[in-house]
């Protein structure tokens, strides 16, 4: 009898324990959310931009961490930089320009006539011969109309402004007669009368056979307005100048030997102030 009681109690205890355990497993086991299917919600973002010749990548990401990528087609459009001049355009010869893509190695070139007039005839220096006649009674004089401006004293203006050789140490300098002629010869035909005129200039010192020159300064703006080709390397070039010193229209007719290739200066045959530009010039 006592044995049976113990067995019953044990059985009851076991039942109770089992019931407890089942209760616990029910509360922690099956949450309702875990069994529902998750719907991804992707947000797309360009992670590698496409360029002219390379595909890009767009990455789509869900908040759950899942992601996938899609390719973006190459744009096929180069990102061109500015045109850069390789060879300057000159009258009678096209120049070349190139530009490159900043995203790939692509490059292209083109021919151009841009700037040809200025590149050919806009050589600095000759505006010195267009500036004014030397000082007279304290005043610089207008260059007279229809008068040749390539005169000894005008050439000394040119040397003052342009000479940069060994004799020049400062804005003021002295230079030998022979050095002046040598310097001028590529630009002008130095005739005996021009030589004589230079020797009569107040800047010439006969005792030393040297000139005392100084930088003359200039306020002149020079534009090339057009030209006429006279055959071979001969051109008539028309200029306009503006000066703060004189209030008169300054048009100029300049006969030039245009000496290709580059690196050689143009040679000036005559420089004459004219009242107005002729019609029918090439611009
Ligand atoms: Zn997701
Ligand atoms: Zn490119």
Short mmCIF file of C-alpha atoms in Angstrom, two decimals, residues 66-235:
data_model
loop_
_atom_site.label_atom_id
_atom_site.label_comp_id
_atom_site.label_asym_id
_atom_site.label_seq_id
_atom_site.Cartn_x
_atom_site.Cartn_y
_atom_site.Cartn_z
CA UNK A 66 20.37 41.98 -48.94
CA UNK A 67 21.71 43.68 -52.10
CA UNK A 68 22.34 43.23 -55.82
CA UNK A 69 23.98 45.31 -58.55
CA UNK A 70 23.10 46.41 -62.05
CA UNK A 71 25.51 47.75 -64.66
CA UNK A 72 25.12 51.24 -66.15
CA UNK A 73 26.05 51.57 -69.81
CA UNK A 74 29.10 53.68 -70.70
CA UNK A 75 27.95 57.20 -71.67
CA UNK A 76 29.80 57.20 -74.98
CA UNK A 77 30.35 60.94 -74.52
CA UNK A 78 33.83 62.23 -73.80
CA UNK A 79 34.51 64.95 -71.30
CA UNK A 80 36.54 67.21 -73.54
CA UNK A 81 38.98 69.78 -72.21
CA UNK A 82 39.65 73.06 -74.01
CA UNK A 83 41.26 73.15 -77.41
CA UNK A 84 45.00 73.73 -77.13
CA UNK A 85 47.05 75.20 -79.93
CA UNK A 86 49.76 72.89 -81.24
CA UNK A 87 50.76 74.94 -84.24
CA UNK A 88 49.71 78.57 -84.67
CA UNK A 89 47.67 79.42 -87.72
CA UNK A 90 49.37 81.79 -90.13
CA UNK A 91 48.22 83.44 -93.33
CA UNK A 92 48.54 80.68 -95.94
CA UNK A 93 48.97 77.89 -93.41
CA UNK A 94 46.35 76.33 -91.14
CA UNK A 95 47.20 75.85 -87.50
CA UNK A 96 46.40 72.72 -85.49
CA UNK A 97 44.63 72.36 -82.18
CA UNK A 98 44.08 69.29 -80.01
CA UNK A 99 41.88 68.45 -77.06
CA UNK A 100 41.81 65.44 -74.76
CA UNK A 101 39.16 63.68 -72.69
CA UNK A 102 39.70 64.02 -68.97
CA UNK A 103 38.16 60.59 -68.30
CA UNK A 104 39.94 58.45 -70.88
CA UNK A 105 42.92 58.72 -73.18
CA UNK A 106 40.89 59.93 -76.17
CA UNK A 107 42.29 62.89 -78.12
CA UNK A 108 41.24 64.65 -81.27
CA UNK A 109 42.70 67.41 -83.37
CA UNK A 110 41.45 69.93 -85.88
CA UNK A 111 42.82 72.48 -88.27
CA UNK A 112 42.16 76.13 -87.61
CA UNK A 113 42.66 79.54 -89.16
CA UNK A 114 41.85 81.26 -85.88
CA UNK A 115 44.24 84.09 -85.07
CA UNK A 116 46.07 83.83 -88.40
CA UNK A 117 46.02 87.56 -89.07
CA UNK A 118 47.37 88.51 -85.67
CA UNK A 119 49.91 85.66 -85.62
CA UNK A 120 51.25 86.63 -89.01
CA UNK A 121 51.31 90.40 -88.82
CA UNK A 122 50.73 91.36 -85.20
CA UNK A 123 54.41 91.26 -84.40
CA UNK A 124 55.16 93.61 -81.58
CA UNK A 125 57.67 96.34 -82.17
CA UNK A 126 56.51 98.07 -85.32
CA UNK A 127 53.98 100.09 -83.35
CA UNK A 128 57.10 102.05 -82.34
CA UNK A 129 57.25 103.29 -85.88
CA UNK A 130 53.60 104.28 -85.78
CA UNK A 131 53.76 106.26 -82.61
CA UNK A 132 54.84 109.80 -83.31
CA UNK A 133 57.48 111.93 -84.85
CA UNK A 134 60.16 112.98 -82.35
CA UNK A 135 59.68 115.77 -79.89
CA UNK A 136 59.68 119.27 -81.35
CA UNK A 137 59.42 122.38 -79.18
CA UNK A 138 58.58 120.15 -76.24
CA UNK A 139 55.80 118.26 -78.01
CA UNK A 140 55.83 114.95 -79.83
CA UNK A 141 54.46 115.42 -83.31
CA UNK A 142 51.82 113.47 -85.20
CA UNK A 143 53.16 111.16 -87.84
CA UNK A 144 52.23 113.01 -91.05
CA UNK A 145 49.84 111.35 -93.49
CA UNK A 146 51.35 109.60 -96.51
CA UNK A 147 54.87 109.97 -95.17
CA UNK A 148 57.24 107.06 -94.84
CA UNK A 149 57.62 106.14 -91.18
CA UNK A 150 60.74 104.04 -91.63
CA UNK A 151 63.15 106.82 -90.85
CA UNK A 152 66.41 106.77 -88.96
CA UNK A 153 64.95 108.35 -85.85
CA UNK A 154 61.93 106.01 -85.90
CA UNK A 155 64.22 102.99 -86.13
CA UNK A 156 66.03 104.19 -83.02
CA UNK A 157 62.65 104.12 -81.21
CA UNK A 158 62.35 100.53 -82.38
CA UNK A 159 65.82 99.64 -81.07
CA UNK A 160 65.10 101.34 -77.74
CA UNK A 161 62.00 99.25 -77.26
CA UNK A 162 63.04 95.93 -78.74
CA UNK A 163 66.77 95.48 -78.36
CA UNK A 164 67.57 92.98 -75.64
CA UNK A 165 71.13 91.99 -76.48
CA UNK A 166 74.37 92.10 -74.50
CA UNK A 167 74.77 95.89 -74.74
CA UNK A 168 71.58 96.40 -72.82
CA UNK A 169 71.91 96.40 -69.06
CA UNK A 170 69.10 98.73 -68.12
CA UNK A 171 66.32 100.85 -69.53
CA UNK A 172 69.04 103.32 -70.41
CA UNK A 173 71.93 101.90 -72.36
CA UNK A 174 74.52 102.69 -74.97
CA UNK A 175 74.97 100.58 -78.07
CA UNK A 176 77.46 100.73 -80.94
CA UNK A 177 76.43 101.87 -84.39
CA UNK A 178 77.32 98.45 -85.87
CA UNK A 179 75.24 96.62 -83.24
CA UNK A 180 72.22 98.80 -84.10
CA UNK A 181 72.54 98.02 -87.81
CA UNK A 182 72.97 94.31 -87.10
CA UNK A 183 69.93 94.27 -84.84
CA UNK A 184 67.73 96.11 -87.33
CA UNK A 185 68.77 94.19 -90.44
CA UNK A 186 66.39 91.23 -90.08
CA UNK A 187 63.45 93.64 -89.85
CA UNK A 188 64.33 96.42 -92.27
CA UNK A 189 66.50 97.15 -95.25
CA UNK A 190 69.02 99.56 -93.79
CA UNK A 191 69.90 101.90 -96.61
CA UNK A 192 72.77 104.37 -96.64
CA UNK A 193 70.32 107.26 -96.22
CA UNK A 194 68.86 105.61 -93.10
CA UNK A 195 72.37 105.14 -91.73
CA UNK A 196 73.12 108.81 -92.40
CA UNK A 197 69.89 109.85 -90.73
CA UNK A 198 70.66 107.79 -87.62
CA UNK A 199 74.07 109.47 -87.41
CA UNK A 200 72.38 112.86 -87.34
CA UNK A 201 70.08 111.87 -84.49
CA UNK A 202 70.60 113.59 -81.13
CA UNK A 203 71.06 110.14 -79.55
CA UNK A 204 74.20 109.43 -81.61
CA UNK A 205 77.64 110.19 -80.13
CA UNK A 206 80.16 110.50 -83.00
CA UNK A 207 83.14 110.41 -80.62
CA UNK A 208 82.35 106.87 -79.46
CA UNK A 209 80.28 105.78 -82.51
CA UNK A 210 77.53 104.75 -80.09
CA UNK A 211 73.94 105.63 -79.43
CA UNK A 212 72.55 106.57 -76.03
CA UNK A 213 69.13 105.00 -75.90
CA UNK A 214 66.45 104.48 -73.32
CA UNK A 215 63.17 102.69 -73.17
CA UNK A 216 60.65 105.07 -74.74
CA UNK A 217 57.47 103.65 -73.21
CA UNK A 218 54.34 103.22 -75.26
CA UNK A 219 50.63 103.66 -74.87
CA UNK A 220 49.77 102.41 -78.31
CA UNK A 221 47.33 99.60 -79.02
CA UNK A 222 47.77 98.03 -82.41
CA UNK A 223 45.20 95.99 -84.37
CA UNK A 224 45.72 94.16 -87.62
CA UNK A 225 42.69 95.03 -89.76
CA UNK A 226 43.35 93.14 -92.98
CA UNK A 227 45.76 92.51 -95.81
CA UNK A 228 46.28 92.20 -99.53
CA UNK A 229 48.52 89.45 -100.87
CA UNK A 230 50.79 90.80 -103.55
CA UNK A 231 52.26 87.46 -104.60
CA UNK A 232 55.15 85.47 -103.19
CA UNK A 233 55.91 86.58 -99.66
CA UNK A 234 54.85 90.19 -100.25
CA UNK A 235 51.84 91.49 -98.38
#
